[in-house]
mmCIF file of C-alpha atoms in Angstrom:
data_model
loop_
_atom_site.group_PDB
_atom_site.id
_atom_site.type_symbol
_atom_site.label_atom_id
_atom_site.label_comp_id
_atom_site.label_asym_id
_atom_site.label_seq_id
_atom_site.Cartn_x
_atom_site.Cartn_y
_atom_site.Cartn_z
ATOM 1 C CA VAL A 91 107.646 113.415 -0.668
ATOM 2 C CA THR A 92 107.115 116.532 -2.748
ATOM 3 C CA ALA A 93 103.358 116.182 -2.376
ATOM 4 C CA LEU A 94 103.615 115.642 1.387
ATOM 5 C CA VAL A 95 105.764 118.750 1.848
ATOM 6 C CA ALA A 96 103.327 120.864 -0.176
ATOM 7 C CA ALA A 97 100.287 119.456 1.629
ATOM 8 C CA ALA A 98 101.615 119.898 5.177
ATOM 9 C CA PRO A 99 100.703 122.893 7.330
ATOM 10 C CA PRO A 100 103.363 125.594 6.758
ATOM 11 C CA ARG A 101 104.777 125.055 10.246
ATOM 12 C CA TYR A 102 105.675 121.443 9.449
ATOM 13 C CA ARG A 103 106.793 121.572 5.807
ATOM 14 C CA ALA A 104 110.492 121.952 6.619
ATOM 15 C CA MET A 105 110.249 119.158 9.201
ATOM 16 C CA ILE A 106 108.930 116.712 6.590
ATOM 17 C CA LEU A 107 111.621 117.748 4.124
ATOM 18 C CA LEU A 108 114.290 117.407 6.809
ATOM 19 C CA ALA A 109 113.027 113.917 7.672
ATOM 20 C CA ALA A 110 113.307 112.850 4.023
ATOM 21 C CA GLY A 111 116.644 114.600 3.579
ATOM 22 C CA SER A 112 118.419 113.446 6.741
ATOM 23 C CA GLY A 113 116.848 110.208 7.984
ATOM 24 C CA LEU A 114 116.265 111.623 11.468
ATOM 25 C CA ARG A 115 113.827 109.690 13.618
ATOM 26 C CA MET A 116 110.592 111.370 14.695
ATOM 27 C CA GLY A 117 111.842 111.825 18.254
ATOM 28 C CA GLU A 118 115.053 113.387 16.952
ATOM 29 C CA LEU A 119 113.053 115.830 14.823
ATOM 30 C CA VAL A 120 110.681 116.798 17.606
ATOM 31 C CA GLY A 121 113.566 117.194 20.072
ATOM 32 C CA LEU A 122 115.684 119.258 17.670
ATOM 33 C CA GLU A 123 116.901 122.525 19.181
ATOM 34 C CA LEU A 124 118.348 125.609 17.542
ATOM 35 C CA ARG A 125 121.779 124.740 18.954
ATOM 36 C CA ASP A 126 121.697 121.426 17.048
ATOM 37 C CA LEU A 127 121.606 123.137 13.642
ATOM 38 C CA ASP A 128 124.652 124.556 11.902
ATOM 39 C CA LEU A 129 123.218 125.960 8.706
ATOM 40 C CA GLU A 130 126.432 127.714 7.739
ATOM 41 C CA ARG A 131 128.168 124.338 7.524
ATOM 42 C CA GLY A 132 124.994 122.581 6.361
ATOM 43 C CA GLU A 133 124.834 120.094 9.235
ATOM 44 C CA VAL A 134 122.433 118.819 11.854
ATOM 45 C CA HIS A 135 123.833 117.350 15.077
ATOM 46 C CA VAL A 136 121.810 114.612 16.749
ATOM 47 C CA ARG A 137 122.465 114.820 20.488
ATOM 48 C CA GLN A 138 119.034 114.126 21.975
ATOM 49 C CA GLN A 139 115.461 113.163 21.209
ATOM 50 C CA ALA A 140 111.987 113.846 22.516
ATOM 51 C CA VAL A 141 110.773 110.760 24.378
ATOM 52 C CA ARG A 142 107.260 109.476 25.140
ATOM 53 C CA LEU A 143 105.549 110.876 22.102
ATOM 54 C CA ASP A 144 102.479 108.613 22.319
ATOM 55 C CA LYS A 145 101.102 109.811 25.627
ATOM 56 C CA GLY A 146 101.713 112.569 28.102
ATOM 57 C CA ASP A 147 104.213 115.375 27.785
ATOM 58 C CA PRO A 148 107.423 114.512 25.951
ATOM 59 C CA TYR A 149 110.721 115.025 27.698
ATOM 60 C CA ILE A 150 114.246 115.412 26.399
ATOM 61 C CA GLY A 151 116.282 112.218 26.574
ATOM 62 C CA PRO A 152 119.425 110.762 25.025
ATOM 63 C CA PRO A 153 119.274 109.379 21.473
ATOM 64 C CA LYS A 154 118.108 105.815 20.938
ATOM 65 C CA THR A 155 121.604 104.269 21.052
ATOM 66 C CA ASP A 156 125.195 105.424 21.427
ATOM 67 C CA SER A 157 125.525 105.208 17.644
ATOM 68 C CA SER A 158 122.608 107.594 17.239
ATOM 69 C CA TYR A 159 124.837 110.488 18.285
ATOM 70 C CA ARG A 160 125.865 111.718 14.857
ATOM 71 C CA THR A 161 126.299 114.609 12.468
ATOM 72 C CA VAL A 162 124.310 114.488 9.240
ATOM 73 C CA PRO A 163 125.234 116.718 6.267
ATOM 74 C CA LEU A 164 122.321 118.555 4.707
ATOM 75 C CA ALA A 165 121.672 119.285 1.050
ATOM 76 C CA LYS A 166 121.425 122.908 -0.049
ATOM 77 C CA GLY A 167 117.660 122.705 -0.580
ATOM 78 C CA VAL A 168 117.105 121.391 2.945
ATOM 79 C CA VAL A 169 119.300 124.143 4.428
ATOM 80 C CA GLU A 170 117.348 126.794 2.530
ATOM 81 C CA ALA A 171 114.028 125.343 3.703
ATOM 82 C CA LEU A 172 115.216 125.342 7.328
ATOM 83 C CA SER A 173 116.437 128.935 7.051
ATOM 84 C CA GLU A 174 113.064 130.067 5.712
ATOM 85 C CA HIS A 175 111.235 128.008 8.346
ATOM 86 C CA MET A 176 113.108 129.716 11.170
ATOM 87 C CA ARG A 177 112.448 133.110 9.628
ATOM 88 C CA ARG A 178 108.717 132.413 9.552
ATOM 89 C CA PHE A 179 108.569 130.362 12.766
ATOM 90 C CA PRO A 180 111.419 131.356 15.106
ATOM 91 C CA PRO A 181 112.429 128.501 17.463
ATOM 92 C CA ALA A 182 110.077 128.594 20.437
ATOM 93 C CA PRO A 183 111.146 128.416 24.104
ATOM 94 C CA VAL A 184 109.447 125.358 25.591
ATOM 95 C CA GLU A 185 109.743 124.193 29.208
ATOM 96 C CA LEU A 186 110.720 120.522 29.239
ATOM 97 C CA VAL A 187 112.264 118.001 31.588
ATOM 98 C CA ASP A 188 115.775 117.134 30.420
ATOM 99 C CA GLN A 189 116.791 113.538 31.185
ATOM 100 C CA THR A 190 119.788 113.307 28.879
ATOM 101 C CA ASP A 191 121.674 112.549 32.100
ATOM 102 C CA PRO A 192 119.310 110.181 33.978
ATOM 103 C CA ARG A 193 121.180 110.891 37.226
ATOM 104 C CA ARG A 194 120.452 114.618 37.009
ATOM 105 C CA PRO A 195 117.000 115.221 35.502
ATOM 106 C CA HIS A 196 116.104 118.889 35.479
ATOM 107 C CA ARG A 197 113.601 121.239 33.947
ATOM 108 C CA ARG A 198 114.909 123.747 31.427
ATOM 109 C CA THR A 199 113.919 125.913 28.495
ATOM 110 C CA ALA A 200 114.524 124.256 25.145
ATOM 111 C CA LEU A 201 114.525 126.293 21.918
ATOM 112 C CA LEU A 202 112.659 123.782 19.769
ATOM 113 C CA VAL A 203 112.837 124.130 15.995
ATOM 114 C CA PHE A 204 109.546 122.249 15.512
ATOM 115 C CA PRO A 205 107.192 122.791 18.483
ATOM 116 C CA ASN A 206 103.469 122.042 18.238
ATOM 117 C CA GLY A 207 101.007 124.250 16.409
ATOM 118 C CA GLY A 208 100.640 126.608 19.339
ATOM 119 C CA GLY A 209 104.399 126.995 19.597
ATOM 120 C CA ARG A 210 104.398 126.523 23.371
ATOM 121 C CA ALA A 211 104.864 122.769 23.770
ATOM 122 C CA ALA A 212 106.594 119.835 22.129
ATOM 123 C CA VAL A 213 104.790 117.776 19.516
ATOM 124 C CA ASN A 214 103.330 114.559 20.882
ATOM 125 C CA GLY A 215 101.689 111.600 19.224
ATOM 126 C CA GLY A 216 98.168 112.798 19.969
ATOM 127 C CA ASN A 217 98.420 116.085 18.121
ATOM 128 C CA TRP A 218 100.736 114.783 15.386
ATOM 129 C CA SER A 219 98.565 111.858 14.252
ATOM 130 C CA GLY A 220 95.831 114.206 13.054
ATOM 131 C CA VAL A 221 98.309 116.511 11.323
ATOM 132 C CA TRP A 222 99.914 113.594 9.493
ATOM 133 C CA SER A 223 96.618 111.985 8.492
ATOM 134 C CA ASN A 224 95.288 115.216 7.017
ATOM 135 C CA THR A 225 98.594 115.891 5.269
ATOM 136 C CA ARG A 226 98.565 112.447 3.679
ATOM 137 C CA LYS A 227 94.974 112.901 2.474
ATOM 138 C CA ARG A 228 95.700 116.318 0.964
ATOM 139 C CA ALA A 229 98.853 114.986 -0.697
ATOM 140 C CA ASN A 230 96.948 112.121 -2.304
ATOM 141 C CA ALA A 231 94.179 114.469 -3.470
ATOM 142 C CA ALA A 232 96.802 116.662 -5.155
ATOM 143 C CA LEU A 233 98.506 113.649 -6.736
ATOM 144 C CA GLU A 234 95.172 112.397 -8.066
ATOM 145 C CA ALA A 235 94.310 115.833 -9.451
ATOM 146 C CA ALA A 236 97.669 115.882 -11.259
ATOM 147 C CA ASP A 237 96.956 112.445 -12.797
ATOM 148 C CA SER A 238 99.968 110.994 -11.004
ATOM 149 C CA PRO A 239 100.028 107.217 -10.494
ATOM 150 C CA VAL A 240 101.886 107.752 -7.201
ATOM 151 C CA ARG A 241 100.070 107.689 -3.860
ATOM 152 C CA VAL A 242 101.161 107.998 -0.246
ATOM 153 C CA PRO A 243 100.186 104.633 1.297
ATOM 154 C CA GLN A 244 97.643 104.802 4.101
ATOM 155 C CA SER A 245 100.094 102.907 6.291
ATOM 156 C CA ALA A 246 102.897 105.426 5.672
ATOM 157 C CA SER A 247 104.333 107.250 8.685
ATOM 158 C CA MET A 248 107.132 109.712 9.342
ATOM 159 C CA HIS A 249 109.415 106.722 9.859
ATOM 160 C CA ASP A 250 108.935 105.842 6.203
ATOM 161 C CA LEU A 251 110.699 109.098 5.333
ATOM 162 C CA ARG A 252 113.714 107.652 7.145
ATOM 163 C CA HIS A 253 113.485 104.621 4.845
ATOM 164 C CA PHE A 254 113.153 106.996 1.895
ATOM 165 C CA TYR A 255 116.399 108.705 2.886
ATOM 166 C CA ALA A 256 118.214 105.376 3.198
ATOM 167 C CA SER A 257 116.928 104.123 -0.154
ATOM 168 C CA LEU A 258 117.934 107.429 -1.777
ATOM 169 C CA LEU A 259 121.504 107.010 -0.528
ATOM 170 C CA ILE A 260 121.645 103.395 -1.672
ATOM 171 C CA ALA A 261 120.252 104.247 -5.116
ATOM 172 C CA HIS A 262 123.055 106.791 -5.480
ATOM 173 C CA ARG A 263 125.615 104.128 -4.548
ATOM 174 C CA GLU A 264 126.660 105.333 -1.121
ATOM 175 C CA SER A 265 128.559 102.627 0.751
ATOM 176 C CA ILE A 266 126.874 100.550 3.428
ATOM 177 C CA LYS A 267 129.187 102.176 5.983
ATOM 178 C CA ILE A 268 128.043 105.682 5.041
ATOM 179 C CA VAL A 269 124.366 104.666 5.141
ATOM 180 C CA GLN A 270 124.922 103.113 8.568
ATOM 181 C CA LYS A 271 126.588 106.261 9.921
ATOM 182 C CA ARG A 272 123.927 108.599 8.549
ATOM 183 C CA LEU A 273 121.108 106.524 10.040
ATOM 184 C CA GLY A 274 122.870 106.071 13.371
ATOM 185 C CA HIS A 275 122.778 102.269 13.294
ATOM 186 C CA ALA A 276 125.103 100.438 15.677
ATOM 187 C CA LYS A 277 126.852 98.495 12.907
ATOM 188 C CA PRO A 278 126.602 97.864 9.153
ATOM 189 C CA SER A 279 124.932 94.485 9.679
ATOM 190 C CA VAL A 280 121.902 96.256 11.185
ATOM 191 C CA THR A 281 121.596 98.402 8.066
ATOM 192 C CA LEU A 282 122.007 95.370 5.803
ATOM 193 C CA ASP A 283 119.295 93.475 7.667
ATOM 194 C CA VAL A 284 116.808 96.195 6.683
ATOM 195 C CA TYR A 285 118.063 97.253 3.240
ATOM 196 C CA THR A 286 119.757 94.206 1.685
ATOM 197 C CA HIS A 287 117.088 94.005 -1.022
ATOM 198 C CA LEU A 288 117.876 97.544 -2.176
ATOM 199 C CA PHE A 289 121.569 96.811 -2.554
ATOM 200 C CA GLU A 290 120.677 93.649 -4.495
ATOM 201 C CA GLU A 291 118.497 95.671 -6.892
ATOM 202 C CA LEU A 292 121.354 97.956 -7.935
ATOM 203 C CA GLU A 293 122.640 97.493 -11.458
ATOM 204 C CA ASP A 294 125.733 95.314 -11.572
ATOM 205 C CA THR A 295 128.628 97.568 -12.604
ATOM 206 C CA THR A 296 131.457 95.134 -11.900
ATOM 207 C CA ARG A 297 132.020 94.484 -15.613
ATOM 208 C CA ASP A 298 132.542 98.210 -16.267
ATOM 209 C CA ALA A 299 134.784 98.537 -13.217
ATOM 210 C CA VAL A 300 137.116 95.791 -14.445
ATOM 211 C CA GLN A 301 137.090 97.126 -17.992
ATOM 212 C CA ASN A 302 138.039 100.622 -16.811
ATOM 213 C CA VAL A 303 141.119 99.259 -15.057
ATOM 214 C CA LEU A 304 142.170 96.340 -17.258
ATOM 215 C CA GLY A 305 140.701 97.284 -20.618
ATOM 216 C CA ALA A 306 144.039 98.345 -22.072
ATOM 217 C CA VAL A 307 145.788 95.115 -21.069
ATOM 218 C CA SER A 308 146.353 92.773 -24.001
ATOM 219 C CA VAL A 309 147.532 89.191 -23.956
ATOM 220 C CA GLU A 310 150.046 88.314 -26.602
ATOM 221 C CA TYR A 311 151.334 84.888 -27.607
#
């Protein structure tokens, strides 16, 4: 992740860090507006996403599911990166169709935090695929030059940064309920279906837990 952030074009470095530090989906990142960020409180509010990223012009639509509406707390480093990003690249006014209410689609100006390279349109799959491919190649070249055994897999995508975020939370022993809420899954069973193996790999601490509570209890006869 560090190598990807460093290798990305400056305009997209904070977006990659935010993806790894929040678990937002690509559409949620691309559709992120200035009003969705509360950097004073260190939070990002997911209220919408950019839809139809693979072809044509994206439009603003509701999140993937009802559970995808959520507030995600941000680490200090991510907040600082976003603050610097917006200083260097102020959110750009982009004309988009808003279909968050399918009954009342309308065109409006959206202040996107991460527009495309020209700053006048939303990112779509066509222009992002080249950016990501080049970023991955530069990251791997830097890792190789540093004699690191780590590489960014050729199959890796922005969605894998969402998996990175989930695995980070699990490795630091966040509960399945918290992981579910942060990812915007409908229920914990959905999260478990994807990440059961990571929970199973955690060190068993049940012995220590029991000892901490019952260690002073003695049995006398």
